[in-house]
């Protein structure tokens, strides 16, 4: 089973806790890098704490939540080796695993409710990369400098 790292700013704090409970019920090992309260904080700090754990290979996949999912997605995608996908629907969560081999899911807690968010998380974590040659080629092109 994948090791999951999760982080959020104050906008995503409550949803983060719901996602953690959900994943622990399913038996996942989850590393929570904060934030640990609803006090205002800076989303890039928590996005980078998540990406650090992926880059170091301590964890396999990451989930980052802020108000919109946009700021954390922008931050995460600056990091080499990170393919962060902002998903607010189940189709995108499946497609980004199949086609982009995304290793980080980002969501906005002010955009989706918890029911949909958990379906998105499940879909993201349960979908394997297609491993089709055209998708491997395109994913490799993302990393080309
Ligand atoms: C915080 O108010 C908000 O800006 C943040 O959660 C996020 O939406 C940024 O992209």
XYZ file of N, CA and C and ligand atoms in Angstrom:
445
model
N 0.849 -1.208 0.000
C 0.000 0.000 0.000
C 0.879 1.250 0.000
N 0.513 2.251 -0.802
C 1.292 3.496 -0.865
C 1.362 4.177 0.498
N 2.526 4.795 0.758
C 2.633 5.667 1.935
C 2.218 7.068 1.487
N 1.328 7.671 2.247
C 0.744 8.950 1.850
C 1.227 10.061 2.769
N 1.592 11.199 2.149
C 1.887 12.399 2.937
C 0.822 13.442 2.605
N 0.346 14.126 3.628
C -0.723 15.097 3.426
C -0.405 16.384 4.161
N -0.755 17.511 3.528
C -0.564 18.818 4.150
C -1.652 19.768 3.708
N -1.813 20.826 4.465
C -2.844 21.820 4.130
C -2.504 23.143 4.801
N -3.072 24.226 4.269
C -3.022 25.493 5.010
C -4.317 25.588 5.829
N -4.571 26.769 6.399
C -5.778 26.935 7.225
C -7.050 26.686 6.424
N -7.020 27.017 5.122
C -8.210 26.813 4.276
C -8.533 25.345 4.087
N -7.529 24.503 4.202
C -7.739 23.070 3.976
C -7.655 22.234 5.238
N -7.470 22.904 6.365
C -7.209 22.197 7.630
C -8.306 21.177 7.981
N -9.558 21.618 7.917
C -10.668 20.714 8.313
C -10.777 19.534 7.357
N -10.707 19.820 6.070
C -10.820 18.729 5.087
C -9.636 17.769 5.226
N -8.467 18.308 5.515
C -7.293 17.430 5.722
C -7.598 16.398 6.799
N -8.182 16.845 7.902
C -8.481 15.911 8.990
C -9.475 14.837 8.546
N -10.437 15.230 7.726
C -11.402 14.226 7.229
C -10.720 13.225 6.306
N -9.833 13.719 5.471
C -9.121 12.818 4.549
C -8.231 11.863 5.342
N -7.561 12.371 6.360
C -6.683 11.517 7.175
C -7.490 10.401 7.834
N -8.624 10.741 8.448
C -9.460 9.712 9.099
C -9.889 8.662 8.087
N -10.313 9.128 6.927
C -10.764 8.239 5.856
C -9.639 7.288 5.440
N -8.445 7.825 5.245
C -7.331 6.991 4.764
C -6.872 6.018 5.845
N -6.885 6.454 7.089
C -6.469 5.552 8.174
C -7.453 4.405 8.321
N -8.751 4.702 8.153
C -9.770 3.629 8.187
C -9.494 2.594 7.110
N -8.958 3.049 5.994
C -8.674 2.135 4.874
C -7.331 1.430 5.044
N -6.590 1.774 6.082
C -5.333 1.077 6.365
C -4.082 1.735 5.823
N -4.219 2.936 5.288
C -3.031 3.638 4.771
C -2.172 4.157 5.914
N -0.854 4.182 5.665
C 0.066 4.882 6.568
C 0.096 6.332 6.078
N -0.275 7.260 6.963
C -0.399 8.664 6.555
C 0.528 9.535 7.393
N 1.343 10.330 6.716
C 2.188 11.310 7.398
C 1.534 12.678 7.244
N 1.227 13.294 8.373
C 0.577 14.609 8.375
C 1.637 15.665 8.670
N 1.900 16.535 7.690
C 2.939 17.559 7.872
C 2.353 18.911 8.274
N 1.084 18.931 8.658
C 0.445 20.169 9.102
C -0.268 20.889 7.968
N -0.851 21.983 8.250
C -0.881 22.743 9.476
C -1.747 22.039 10.531
N -1.548 22.392 11.772
C -2.241 21.677 12.838
C -3.269 22.533 13.556
N -3.652 23.654 12.958
C -4.745 24.458 13.523
C -5.366 25.260 12.388
N -6.480 25.922 12.679
C -7.163 26.722 11.658
C -6.615 28.148 11.601
N -5.525 28.408 12.328
C -4.919 29.747 12.286
C -4.327 30.026 10.902
N -4.400 31.263 10.492
C -3.898 31.642 9.169
C -2.409 31.309 9.034
N -2.054 30.750 7.878
C -0.651 30.381 7.634
C -0.384 30.462 6.126
N 0.846 30.182 5.742
C 1.265 30.358 4.346
C 1.285 29.014 3.615
N 0.435 28.878 2.612
C 0.288 27.570 1.940
C 1.583 27.023 1.312
N 2.523 27.872 0.811
C 3.717 27.259 0.201
C 4.529 26.440 1.201
N 4.490 26.832 2.468
C 5.250 26.103 3.495
C 4.782 24.648 3.546
N 3.484 24.448 3.522
C 2.936 23.089 3.680
C 3.007 22.307 2.370
N 2.903 23.028 1.273
C 3.075 22.347 -0.023
C 4.486 21.781 -0.117
N 5.475 22.564 0.322
C 6.871 22.091 0.230
C 7.160 20.977 1.221
N 6.511 21.008 2.374
C 6.711 19.906 3.338
C 6.232 18.594 2.706
N 5.158 18.670 1.942
C 4.656 17.467 1.265
C 5.615 17.038 0.158
N 6.019 17.977 -0.686
C 6.872 17.585 -1.815
C 8.227 17.066 -1.336
N 8.721 17.601 -0.227
C 9.995 17.100 0.331
C 9.916 15.599 0.609
N 8.796 15.160 1.141
C 8.639 13.733 1.510
C 8.531 12.836 0.275
N 8.067 13.409 -0.826
C 7.979 12.630 -2.073
C 9.371 12.560 -2.715
N 10.024 13.702 -2.774
C 11.349 13.755 -3.400
C 12.329 12.857 -2.648
N 12.232 12.837 -1.338
C 13.130 11.996 -0.523
C 12.729 10.527 -0.551
N 11.590 10.254 -1.174
C 11.032 8.891 -1.292
C 10.579 8.294 0.050
N 10.422 9.169 1.053
C 9.855 8.670 2.323
C 8.383 8.296 2.131
N 7.726 8.979 1.201
C 6.316 8.697 0.906
C 6.158 8.549 -0.609
N 5.086 7.850 -0.996
C 4.871 7.567 -2.419
C 3.993 8.613 -3.107
N 2.950 9.033 -2.407
C 2.021 10.004 -3.013
C 1.656 11.069 -1.979
N 1.345 12.260 -2.510
C 1.009 13.372 -1.630
C -0.362 13.939 -1.928
N -0.933 14.531 -0.891
C -2.207 15.248 -1.027
C -2.013 16.602 -0.349
N -2.345 17.680 -1.082
C -2.202 19.016 -0.494
C -3.510 19.780 -0.696
N -3.968 20.391 0.368
C -5.262 21.065 0.333
C -5.091 22.506 0.803
N -5.643 23.438 0.022
C -5.747 24.820 0.499
C -7.173 25.267 0.183
N -7.415 26.567 0.156
C -8.776 27.021 -0.091
C -9.245 26.665 -1.490
N -8.384 26.933 -2.461
C -8.734 26.687 -3.864
C -8.017 25.486 -4.462
N -6.928 25.087 -3.865
C -6.058 24.058 -4.447
C -5.056 24.629 -5.431
N -5.225 25.893 -5.766
C -4.391 26.489 -6.828
C -2.989 26.846 -6.327
N -2.921 27.538 -5.201
C -1.612 27.969 -4.685
C -0.700 26.796 -4.380
N -1.264 25.764 -3.773
C -0.418 24.605 -3.436
C 0.004 23.846 -4.693
N -0.864 23.851 -5.692
C -0.530 23.204 -6.961
C 0.620 23.947 -7.649
N 0.515 25.267 -7.683
C 1.595 26.076 -8.288
C 2.918 25.830 -7.583
N 2.866 25.794 -6.268
C 4.088 25.598 -5.475
C 4.678 24.217 -5.723
N 3.842 23.211 -5.661
C 4.322 21.829 -5.790
C 4.938 21.597 -7.168
N 4.341 22.165 -8.201
C 4.828 21.916 -9.558
C 6.138 22.629 -9.888
N 6.614 23.466 -8.985
C 7.944 24.070 -9.157
C 9.060 23.084 -8.802
N 8.695 22.001 -8.123
C 9.692 21.065 -7.604
C 9.934 19.954 -8.615
N 11.210 19.751 -8.970
C 11.566 18.721 -9.949
C 11.112 17.347 -9.459
N 10.465 16.625 -10.341
C 10.006 15.278 -9.978
C 8.580 15.249 -9.453
N 8.032 16.433 -9.207
C 6.652 16.485 -8.714
C 5.706 16.760 -9.876
N 4.677 15.945 -9.959
C 3.601 16.170 -10.925
C 2.314 16.274 -10.106
N 1.957 17.535 -9.822
C 0.793 17.785 -8.969
C -0.416 18.092 -9.839
N -1.526 17.454 -9.539
C -2.752 17.637 -10.317
C -3.850 18.210 -9.428
N -4.378 19.342 -9.866
C -5.510 19.965 -9.169
C -6.785 19.301 -9.682
N -7.465 18.582 -8.841
C -8.650 17.822 -9.279
C -9.851 18.138 -8.410
N -10.922 18.508 -9.085
C -12.185 18.734 -8.375
C -13.289 17.854 -8.932
N -12.897 16.831 -9.662
C -13.859 15.858 -10.172
C -13.155 14.513 -10.288
N -13.958 13.466 -10.294
C -13.426 12.103 -10.285
C -12.765 11.755 -11.625
N -13.328 12.253 -12.716
C -12.752 11.967 -14.040
C -11.300 12.452 -14.106
N -11.063 13.679 -13.660
C -9.695 14.231 -13.710
C -8.749 13.448 -12.812
N -9.248 13.032 -11.648
C -8.404 12.265 -10.716
C -7.970 10.949 -11.352
N -8.862 10.320 -12.082
C -8.510 9.062 -12.750
C -7.574 9.339 -13.932
N -7.932 10.340 -14.729
C -7.156 10.625 -15.948
C -5.730 11.058 -15.624
N -5.565 11.826 -14.568
C -4.202 12.301 -14.275
C -3.304 11.183 -13.757
N -3.880 10.161 -13.153
C -3.071 8.987 -12.786
C -2.758 8.172 -14.050
N -3.767 7.918 -14.865
C -3.581 7.102 -16.069
C -2.600 7.743 -17.049
N -2.736 9.050 -17.257
C -1.997 9.723 -18.329
C -0.752 10.458 -17.851
N -0.827 11.087 -16.679
C 0.278 11.956 -16.229
C 1.116 11.331 -15.117
N 0.693 10.189 -14.620
C 1.373 9.567 -13.469
C 1.579 10.600 -12.353
N 0.536 11.380 -12.108
C 0.623 12.418 -11.067
C 0.976 11.774 -9.732
N 1.892 12.433 -9.008
C 2.265 11.892 -7.688
C 1.750 12.747 -6.539
N 1.108 13.860 -6.878
C 0.491 14.709 -5.851
C -0.897 15.131 -6.331
N -1.851 15.019 -5.431
C -3.220 15.494 -5.677
C -3.415 16.781 -4.889
N -3.924 17.812 -5.543
C -4.273 19.017 -4.799
C -5.765 19.290 -4.960
N -6.339 19.829 -3.899
C -7.777 20.148 -3.912
C -8.013 21.445 -3.137
N -9.125 22.087 -3.457
C -9.548 23.284 -2.740
C -10.734 22.961 -1.861
N -10.557 23.164 -0.562
C -11.628 22.834 0.386
C -12.801 23.802 0.281
N -12.554 24.960 -0.376
C -13.653 25.911 -0.576
C -14.365 25.645 -1.900
N -13.907 24.636 -2.612
C -14.482 24.316 -3.929
C -15.303 23.044 -3.865
N -14.750 22.013 -3.217
C -15.464 20.721 -3.147
C -15.882 20.416 -1.710
N -16.991 19.723 -1.570
C -17.433 19.242 -0.265
C -16.674 17.978 0.093
N -16.790 17.561 1.347
C -16.012 16.396 1.793
C -16.382 15.097 1.092
N -17.660 14.922 0.741
C -18.070 13.672 0.077
C -17.358 13.495 -1.247
N -17.384 14.537 -2.066
C -16.711 14.473 -3.366
C -15.196 14.382 -3.176
N -14.675 15.125 -2.232
C -13.218 15.118 -2.004
C -12.731 13.699 -1.697
N -13.469 12.967 -0.888
C -13.030 11.607 -0.538
C -13.109 10.671 -1.744
N -14.120 10.881 -2.598
C -14.188 10.077 -3.838
C -13.003 10.383 -4.743
N -12.633 11.641 -4.815
C -11.478 12.051 -5.629
C -10.202 11.413 -5.081
N -10.040 11.458 -3.775
C -8.859 10.855 -3.135
C -8.808 9.359 -3.439
N -9.926 8.665 -3.256
C -9.953 7.209 -3.501
C -9.594 6.899 -4.954
N -10.164 7.657 -5.865
C -9.909 7.418 -7.285
C -8.442 7.654 -7.608
N -7.896 8.741 -7.085
C -6.485 9.073 -7.326
C -5.576 7.954 -6.814
N -5.858 7.482 -5.622
C -4.961 6.487 -5.011
C -5.160 5.084 -5.580
N -6.331 4.815 -6.124
C -6.617 3.457 -6.616
C -6.346 3.282 -8.116
N -5.945 4.340 -8.782
C -5.714 4.251 -10.231
C -4.218 4.185 -10.519
N -3.814 3.151 -11.244
C -2.404 2.995 -11.624
C -2.109 3.773 -12.905
N -0.875 4.186 -13.073
C -0.425 4.777 -14.335
C -0.612 3.750 -15.451
N -1.036 4.203 -16.624
C -1.333 3.283 -17.728
C -0.072 2.567 -18.237
N 1.086 3.225 -18.083
C 2.353 2.695 -18.612
C 2.369 2.573 -20.122
N 1.469 3.249 -20.812
C 1.479 3.226 -22.281
C 2.622 4.125 -22.769
N 3.252 3.682 -23.881
C 4.488 4.352 -24.302
C 4.268 5.832 -24.598
N 3.115 6.192 -25.166
C 2.912 7.617 -25.480
C 2.808 8.440 -24.189
N 2.261 7.841 -23.146
C 2.146 8.576 -21.885
C 3.486 8.634 -21.165
N 4.261 7.548 -21.262
C 5.616 7.565 -20.671
C 6.437 8.663 -21.354
N 6.357 8.719 -22.701
C 7.122 9.735 -23.447
C 6.731 11.149 -23.004
N 5.428 11.383 -22.871
C 4.962 12.738 -22.530
C 5.327 13.114 -21.100
N 5.223 12.141 -20.206
C 5.603 12.415 -18.806
C 7.091 12.749 -18.740
N 7.906 11.996 -19.492
C 9.345 12.296 -19.511
C 9.619 13.691 -20.070
N 8.798 14.115 -21.043
C 8.982 15.453 -21.630
C 8.709 16.564 -20.623
N 7.874 16.293 -19.632
C 7.591 17.306 -18.603
C 8.878 17.671 -17.877
N 9.721 16.670 -17.655
C 10.953 16.877 -16.888
C 12.089 17.451 -17.723
N 11.957 17.438 -19.060
C 13.040 17.948 -19.907
C 13.264 19.423 -19.636
N 14.523 19.802 -19.444
C 14.818 21.218 -19.206
C 15.089 21.961 -20.499
C -5.919 31.381 1.836
O -6.808 32.389 2.156
C -5.997 31.031 0.372
O -5.407 32.034 -0.377
C -5.332 29.708 0.126
O -5.947 28.731 0.894
C -5.341 29.179 -1.282
O -6.618 29.184 -1.809
C -4.350 29.750 -2.197
O -4.242 29.378 -3.368
